[in-house]
Amino acid sequence: TSRRKTDMNKRPIIIDTDPGIDDALAIAIALFSDELDVRLISTVAGNVGLDKVTYNALRLLKYFGREDVPVAVGADRPLIREFEDASSVHGKSGMEGFDFEEPTQQPLKENAVDAMRNVIMNSSEPVTLVPIAPLTNIALLLKTYPEVKRNIREIVLMGGSASRGNKGVMAEFNIALDPEAAHMVFHSGVKLTMVGLDVGLKALVLPEDSEEIRTMNKTGEMAYCLFKKYRGGSFRTGLKMYDATAVAYLLKPELFEAVETYLDVELHGTMTAGCTLVDLKGYLGKEPNATVCLDIDGNAFRTWFKEAIAKCR
Ligand code: BDR
Ligand code: CA
């Protein structure tokens, strides 16, 4: 189709996700960006269980009129630990607050790991992975099919923190849910950028932005309804658009302040499991293995976010 032809000039990406209200907005922005070609959406247990996040991904694609984008179903639980959801933040369904139509699209028969492998290996151009959920699928992919590393351009993930947490005192949700998976990804040798809470907590959509977004288009209308139910931050003090920051990093890296550093994750702490260690001062004496975003221009992000939503359907 003609759409596919123009997409040849776009950067191919795979979004690994657990929609999730902030996931929904990140997906919308990526789908309607002139610069990105979303080749696959893979789902993983996270904000809510696997069946719900997969259903949500399908509902979003239906709503956006983008059922041409394949959806692959991934892991229903972390590698080792018990699954715990975040329905207190995103609501029981994971995308509470809006009445979506029933999707008609079926997920692929292949599981997420096989589907990711095929997209990566069949791409003429290296593919960028954008995980905005626990890293279970990505860890399984890199372990099962290490040959994919040759054709991955980089991983730009939302997760972790160079300071405090939002799931535990020190741990961020996506990493805390599956720290062993994060460990495998951090040590995989693939070029990695961590877009964590250091920027996510400052990537706010204020009430006046929500009002503006509401009347922009279909996506804005939906966003407004979801925002009203999003408890990640109150509607009045500003909503944290965590997952959209990973997409922002791809499209507008100049919004961020980032450093090359050594990045690891605590697996065995008695109170800090899942906490990322960003060794800014080089205490561990290790070579850098990641780029870590430490700051974002919050006002410029708000402007960018609104412009990006305005480009959606
Ligand atoms: C991350 O956790 C999830 O609740 C959000 O969707 C985001 O990916 C923020 O810590
Ligand atoms: Ca998410």
Short mmCIF file of C-alpha atoms and ligand atoms in Angstrom, two decimals:
data_model
loop_
_atom_site.label_atom_id
_atom_site.label_comp_id
_atom_site.label_asym_id
_atom_site.label_seq_id
_atom_site.Cartn_x
_atom_site.Cartn_y
_atom_site.Cartn_z
CA THR A 1 0.00 0.00 0.00
CA SER A 2 1.05 3.62 -0.34
CA ARG A 3 1.25 3.93 3.43
CA ARG A 4 3.86 1.20 3.55
CA LYS A 5 5.86 2.93 0.83
CA THR A 6 6.16 6.19 2.68
CA ASP A 7 6.97 4.25 5.83
CA MET A 8 10.22 3.13 4.21
CA ASN A 9 11.71 6.49 5.15
CA LYS A 10 10.57 6.20 8.73
CA ARG A 11 12.46 4.71 11.64
CA PRO A 12 11.16 1.19 12.35
CA ILE A 13 10.19 0.55 15.97
CA ILE A 14 8.56 -2.11 18.10
CA ILE A 15 6.58 -0.94 21.13
CA ASP A 16 6.46 -3.41 24.01
CA THR A 17 3.65 -2.27 26.26
CA ASP A 18 1.08 -2.84 29.02
CA PRO A 19 -1.66 -0.29 28.27
CA GLY A 20 -2.07 1.54 30.63
CA ILE A 21 -3.20 5.14 30.30
CA ASP A 22 0.22 6.67 29.69
CA ASP A 23 1.00 3.76 27.33
CA ALA A 24 -2.10 4.69 25.31
CA LEU A 25 -0.77 8.19 24.69
CA ALA A 26 2.74 6.99 23.88
CA ILE A 27 1.26 4.57 21.33
CA ALA A 28 -0.93 7.28 19.79
CA ILE A 29 2.00 9.64 19.34
CA ALA A 30 4.19 6.95 17.79
CA LEU A 31 1.44 5.77 15.43
CA PHE A 32 0.81 9.22 14.03
CA SER A 33 4.38 10.45 13.95
CA ASP A 34 5.88 11.23 10.53
CA GLU A 35 9.18 9.81 11.66
CA LEU A 36 8.28 6.46 13.19
CA ASP A 37 7.00 3.25 11.66
CA VAL A 38 5.41 1.07 14.34
CA ARG A 39 6.04 -2.44 12.97
CA LEU A 40 4.67 -4.34 15.95
CA ILE A 41 3.00 -3.84 19.28
CA SER A 42 3.81 -6.57 21.78
CA THR A 43 2.05 -6.91 25.10
CA VAL A 44 3.25 -8.00 28.52
CA ALA A 45 1.66 -8.34 31.96
CA GLY A 46 2.23 -5.10 33.83
CA ASN A 47 -0.27 -2.42 34.69
CA VAL A 48 -2.94 -5.11 34.55
CA GLY A 49 -2.95 -8.76 33.48
CA LEU A 50 -1.94 -9.96 30.03
CA ASP A 51 -5.45 -10.53 28.64
CA LYS A 52 -6.51 -7.04 29.61
CA VAL A 53 -3.44 -5.23 28.27
CA THR A 54 -3.71 -7.15 24.99
CA TYR A 55 -7.40 -6.28 24.70
CA ASN A 56 -6.48 -2.66 25.42
CA ALA A 57 -3.84 -2.62 22.68
CA LEU A 58 -6.42 -3.97 20.22
CA ARG A 59 -9.03 -1.45 21.38
CA LEU A 60 -6.56 1.39 20.84
CA LEU A 61 -5.65 0.27 17.32
CA LYS A 62 -9.33 -0.04 16.43
CA TYR A 63 -10.00 3.44 17.79
CA PHE A 64 -7.09 4.92 15.86
CA GLY A 65 -8.10 3.11 12.67
CA ARG A 66 -4.73 1.38 12.66
CA GLU A 67 -5.64 -2.29 12.72
CA ASP A 68 -2.92 -2.80 10.13
CA VAL A 69 -0.37 -2.76 12.98
CA PRO A 70 0.09 -6.31 14.27
CA VAL A 71 -0.25 -7.13 17.96
CA ALA A 72 1.65 -10.03 19.52
CA VAL A 73 0.93 -11.47 22.94
CA GLY A 74 3.86 -11.83 25.31
CA ALA A 75 4.59 -12.98 28.83
CA ASP A 76 1.78 -13.28 31.36
CA ARG A 77 4.11 -12.97 34.36
CA PRO A 78 7.61 -11.93 35.33
CA LEU A 79 10.51 -14.38 34.78
CA ILE A 80 10.83 -15.38 38.41
CA ARG A 81 8.70 -13.25 40.69
CA GLU A 82 4.98 -13.21 41.30
CA PHE A 83 2.93 -10.84 39.18
CA GLU A 84 1.49 -7.73 40.88
CA ASP A 85 -0.58 -5.23 38.93
CA ALA A 86 -1.02 -1.46 39.07
CA SER A 87 -4.80 -1.35 38.69
CA SER A 88 -4.90 1.15 41.55
CA VAL A 89 -3.34 3.65 39.13
CA HIS A 90 -4.83 2.71 35.75
CA GLY A 91 -8.17 1.26 36.87
CA LYS A 92 -9.50 -2.28 36.78
CA SER A 93 -9.40 -2.57 32.98
CA GLY A 94 -6.06 -0.75 32.72
CA MET A 95 -7.66 1.98 30.60
CA GLU A 96 -10.58 3.06 32.70
CA GLY A 97 -12.73 6.02 31.76
CA PHE A 98 -13.51 5.70 28.06
CA ASP A 99 -16.05 3.63 26.20
CA PHE A 100 -14.10 1.98 23.37
CA GLU A 101 -15.61 0.00 20.51
CA GLU A 102 -15.02 -3.74 20.40
CA PRO A 103 -11.93 -4.54 18.35
CA THR A 104 -12.17 -6.88 15.37
CA GLN A 105 -8.44 -7.48 14.96
CA GLN A 106 -6.99 -10.70 16.34
CA PRO A 107 -3.53 -10.87 17.84
CA LEU A 108 -0.90 -12.74 15.82
CA LYS A 109 -0.64 -16.51 16.23
CA GLU A 110 3.05 -16.12 16.99
CA ASN A 111 3.94 -15.10 20.52
CA ALA A 112 5.62 -11.74 21.16
CA VAL A 113 9.14 -13.16 21.26
CA ASP A 114 8.82 -14.92 17.90
CA ALA A 115 7.00 -11.97 16.36
CA MET A 116 9.69 -9.53 17.53
CA ARG A 117 12.37 -11.81 16.20
CA ASN A 118 10.72 -12.00 12.80
CA VAL A 119 10.16 -8.26 12.52
CA ILE A 120 13.76 -7.57 13.49
CA MET A 121 15.35 -10.21 11.26
CA ASN A 122 13.18 -9.31 8.26
CA SER A 123 13.83 -5.59 8.49
CA SER A 124 16.22 -4.09 5.96
CA GLU A 125 17.01 -1.41 8.51
CA PRO A 126 17.95 -1.93 12.19
CA VAL A 127 14.90 -1.81 14.44
CA THR A 128 14.55 0.26 17.62
CA LEU A 129 12.83 -1.38 20.59
CA VAL A 130 10.71 0.86 22.80
CA PRO A 131 9.72 -1.03 25.95
CA ILE A 132 7.29 0.94 28.11
CA ALA A 133 6.42 -1.92 30.45
CA PRO A 134 8.23 -4.61 32.46
CA LEU A 135 11.15 -6.02 30.45
CA THR A 136 10.09 -9.68 30.49
CA ASN A 137 9.49 -10.01 26.73
CA ILE A 138 12.67 -8.17 25.82
CA ALA A 139 14.79 -10.35 28.11
CA LEU A 140 13.26 -13.50 26.64
CA LEU A 141 13.84 -12.22 23.12
CA LEU A 142 17.52 -11.45 23.67
CA LYS A 143 18.08 -14.77 25.43
CA THR A 144 16.15 -16.92 22.97
CA TYR A 145 17.33 -15.27 19.77
CA PRO A 146 20.66 -13.53 20.44
CA GLU A 147 21.11 -13.08 16.68
CA VAL A 148 18.53 -10.27 16.79
CA LYS A 149 21.13 -8.05 18.48
CA ARG A 150 22.77 -7.53 15.09
CA ASN A 151 19.69 -5.83 13.73
CA ILE A 152 18.56 -3.87 16.79
CA ARG A 153 19.51 -0.23 16.46
CA GLU A 154 18.94 0.48 20.15
CA ILE A 155 16.58 0.02 23.07
CA VAL A 156 14.97 3.15 24.46
CA LEU A 157 13.04 2.13 27.54
CA MET A 158 10.78 3.80 30.06
CA GLY A 159 11.74 2.53 33.48
CA GLY A 160 14.09 2.90 36.41
CA SER A 161 15.26 5.89 38.35
CA ALA A 162 18.53 7.53 39.27
CA SER A 163 16.93 8.60 42.53
CA ARG A 164 13.78 7.36 44.23
CA GLY A 165 11.00 5.04 43.15
CA ASN A 166 7.25 4.99 42.51
CA LYS A 167 6.61 1.30 43.23
CA GLY A 168 8.88 0.99 46.22
CA VAL A 169 10.96 3.53 48.10
CA MET A 170 13.70 3.18 45.52
CA ALA A 171 12.21 1.12 42.71
CA GLU A 172 10.29 2.17 39.63
CA PHE A 173 7.30 0.01 38.59
CA ASN A 174 8.49 -1.41 35.23
CA ILE A 175 11.82 -2.49 36.66
CA ALA A 176 10.48 -3.55 40.06
CA LEU A 177 7.96 -5.88 38.48
CA ASP A 178 10.65 -7.95 36.77
CA PRO A 179 14.14 -7.03 38.00
CA GLU A 180 15.70 -10.23 36.61
CA ALA A 181 14.49 -9.32 33.14
CA ALA A 182 15.89 -5.81 33.53
CA HIS A 183 19.22 -7.30 34.58
CA MET A 184 19.37 -9.40 31.42
CA VAL A 185 18.54 -6.44 29.22
CA PHE A 186 21.00 -4.07 30.92
CA HIS A 187 23.81 -6.59 30.44
CA SER A 188 22.87 -7.69 26.93
CA GLY A 189 25.36 -5.46 25.17
CA VAL A 190 22.62 -3.78 23.14
CA LYS A 191 22.81 0.03 23.01
CA LEU A 192 20.45 1.19 25.71
CA THR A 193 18.82 4.39 26.87
CA MET A 194 16.93 4.59 30.13
CA VAL A 195 14.19 7.20 30.29
CA GLY A 196 13.12 6.86 33.89
CA LEU A 197 11.37 8.66 36.71
CA ASP A 198 13.97 11.43 36.73
CA VAL A 199 12.22 12.74 33.66
CA GLY A 200 8.83 11.01 33.97
CA LEU A 201 7.98 12.86 37.15
CA LYS A 202 8.57 16.14 35.33
CA ALA A 203 6.73 15.21 32.12
CA LEU A 204 3.44 16.64 33.32
CA VAL A 205 0.22 17.40 31.56
CA LEU A 206 -1.47 20.20 33.49
CA PRO A 207 -5.25 20.70 33.73
CA GLU A 208 -5.18 23.48 31.14
CA ASP A 209 -3.30 21.15 28.75
CA SER A 210 -5.92 18.45 29.26
CA GLU A 211 -8.67 20.93 28.40
CA GLU A 212 -6.80 21.96 25.26
CA ILE A 213 -6.18 18.34 24.27
CA ARG A 214 -9.82 17.40 24.80
CA THR A 215 -11.05 19.30 21.75
CA MET A 216 -8.12 18.58 19.43
CA ASN A 217 -9.34 15.35 17.84
CA LYS A 218 -10.60 11.82 18.61
CA THR A 219 -7.38 10.97 20.43
CA GLY A 220 -7.66 14.09 22.57
CA GLU A 221 -11.23 13.28 23.47
CA MET A 222 -10.21 9.80 24.56
CA ALA A 223 -7.14 11.09 26.41
CA TYR A 224 -9.25 13.52 28.38
CA CYS A 225 -11.60 10.77 29.55
CA LEU A 226 -8.73 8.48 30.53
CA PHE A 227 -6.94 11.34 32.29
CA LYS A 228 -9.95 11.89 34.49
CA LYS A 229 -9.51 8.36 35.83
CA TYR A 230 -5.71 8.27 35.92
CA ARG A 231 -4.47 8.19 39.46
CA GLY A 232 -0.72 8.33 38.74
CA GLY A 233 -0.98 11.97 39.76
CA SER A 234 -4.06 13.96 40.37
CA PHE A 235 -5.69 15.68 37.43
CA ARG A 236 -5.20 19.03 39.13
CA THR A 237 -1.52 18.85 40.00
CA GLY A 238 -0.46 17.39 36.65
CA LEU A 239 -0.52 13.92 35.11
CA LYS A 240 2.74 12.09 34.61
CA MET A 241 3.19 11.00 31.01
CA TYR A 242 5.93 8.48 31.80
CA ASP A 243 5.69 6.33 28.70
CA ALA A 244 5.40 9.25 26.30
CA THR A 245 8.87 10.34 27.44
CA ALA A 246 10.45 7.30 25.74
CA VAL A 247 8.81 8.32 22.46
CA ALA A 248 9.78 11.95 23.10
CA TYR A 249 13.38 10.83 23.45
CA LEU A 250 13.24 9.25 19.99
CA LEU A 251 11.65 12.27 18.36
CA LYS A 252 13.09 15.17 20.33
CA PRO A 253 16.21 14.19 22.27
CA GLU A 254 17.11 17.85 22.77
CA LEU A 255 14.41 18.03 25.45
CA PHE A 256 16.58 15.82 27.65
CA GLU A 257 19.77 15.96 29.62
CA ALA A 258 21.43 12.56 29.47
CA VAL A 259 24.72 10.94 30.49
CA GLU A 260 26.61 7.80 29.52
CA THR A 261 27.03 5.78 32.66
CA TYR A 262 27.07 2.35 34.23
CA LEU A 263 23.57 1.06 34.91
CA ASP A 264 22.63 -1.95 36.99
CA VAL A 265 19.68 -3.24 38.98
CA GLU A 266 19.43 -4.55 42.54
CA LEU A 267 18.20 -8.14 42.57
CA HIS A 268 18.81 -9.27 46.10
CA GLY A 269 18.21 -6.29 48.36
CA THR A 270 15.96 -6.93 51.30
CA MET A 271 14.15 -3.63 50.74
CA THR A 272 15.49 -2.35 47.45
CA ALA A 273 14.94 -5.16 44.92
CA GLY A 274 14.21 -3.69 41.52
CA CYS A 275 15.99 -0.44 42.28
CA THR A 276 18.20 0.74 39.41
CA LEU A 277 21.75 1.78 40.22
CA VAL A 278 22.92 4.63 38.09
CA ASP A 279 26.60 4.87 38.92
CA LEU A 280 27.09 8.54 38.08
CA LYS A 281 30.26 8.82 40.13
CA GLY A 282 31.85 5.59 38.93
CA TYR A 283 31.98 3.91 42.36
CA LEU A 284 31.75 0.49 40.76
CA GLY A 285 34.58 1.18 38.32
CA LYS A 286 32.64 -0.28 35.37
CA GLU A 287 32.47 0.86 31.78
CA PRO A 288 29.29 2.73 30.81
CA ASN A 289 26.60 0.40 29.43
CA ALA A 290 23.77 2.91 29.07
CA THR A 291 22.65 6.43 28.40
CA VAL A 292 20.53 7.61 31.30
CA CYS A 293 18.22 10.60 31.08
CA LEU A 294 18.56 12.77 34.16
CA ASP A 295 16.48 15.79 33.32
CA ILE A 296 13.87 17.13 30.91
CA ASP A 297 12.63 20.58 30.01
CA GLY A 298 9.12 20.19 31.41
CA ASN A 299 7.57 23.15 29.61
CA ALA A 300 9.09 22.19 26.28
CA PHE A 301 7.78 18.65 26.86
CA ARG A 302 4.23 19.97 27.39
CA THR A 303 4.41 21.90 24.16
CA TRP A 304 5.81 18.93 22.29
CA PHE A 305 3.19 16.60 23.79
CA LYS A 306 0.30 18.81 22.72
CA GLU A 307 1.72 19.20 19.21
CA ALA A 308 2.15 15.44 19.00
CA ILE A 309 -1.44 14.76 20.10
CA ALA A 310 -2.67 17.35 17.60
CA LYS A 311 -1.14 15.21 14.82
CA CYS A 312 -3.16 12.17 15.89
CA ARG A 313 -6.47 11.11 14.50
C1 BDR B 1 5.51 3.02 34.41
O1 BDR B 1 4.66 2.16 35.16
C2 BDR B 1 3.42 2.04 34.54
O2 BDR B 1 2.39 2.14 35.48
C3 BDR B 1 3.34 3.14 33.51
O3 BDR B 1 2.55 2.71 32.40
C4 BDR B 1 4.77 3.35 33.13
O4 BDR B 1 5.18 2.45 32.11
C5 BDR B 1 5.85 4.23 35.25
O5 BDR B 1 6.57 3.86 36.38
CA CA B 2 3.55 1.27 30.70
#
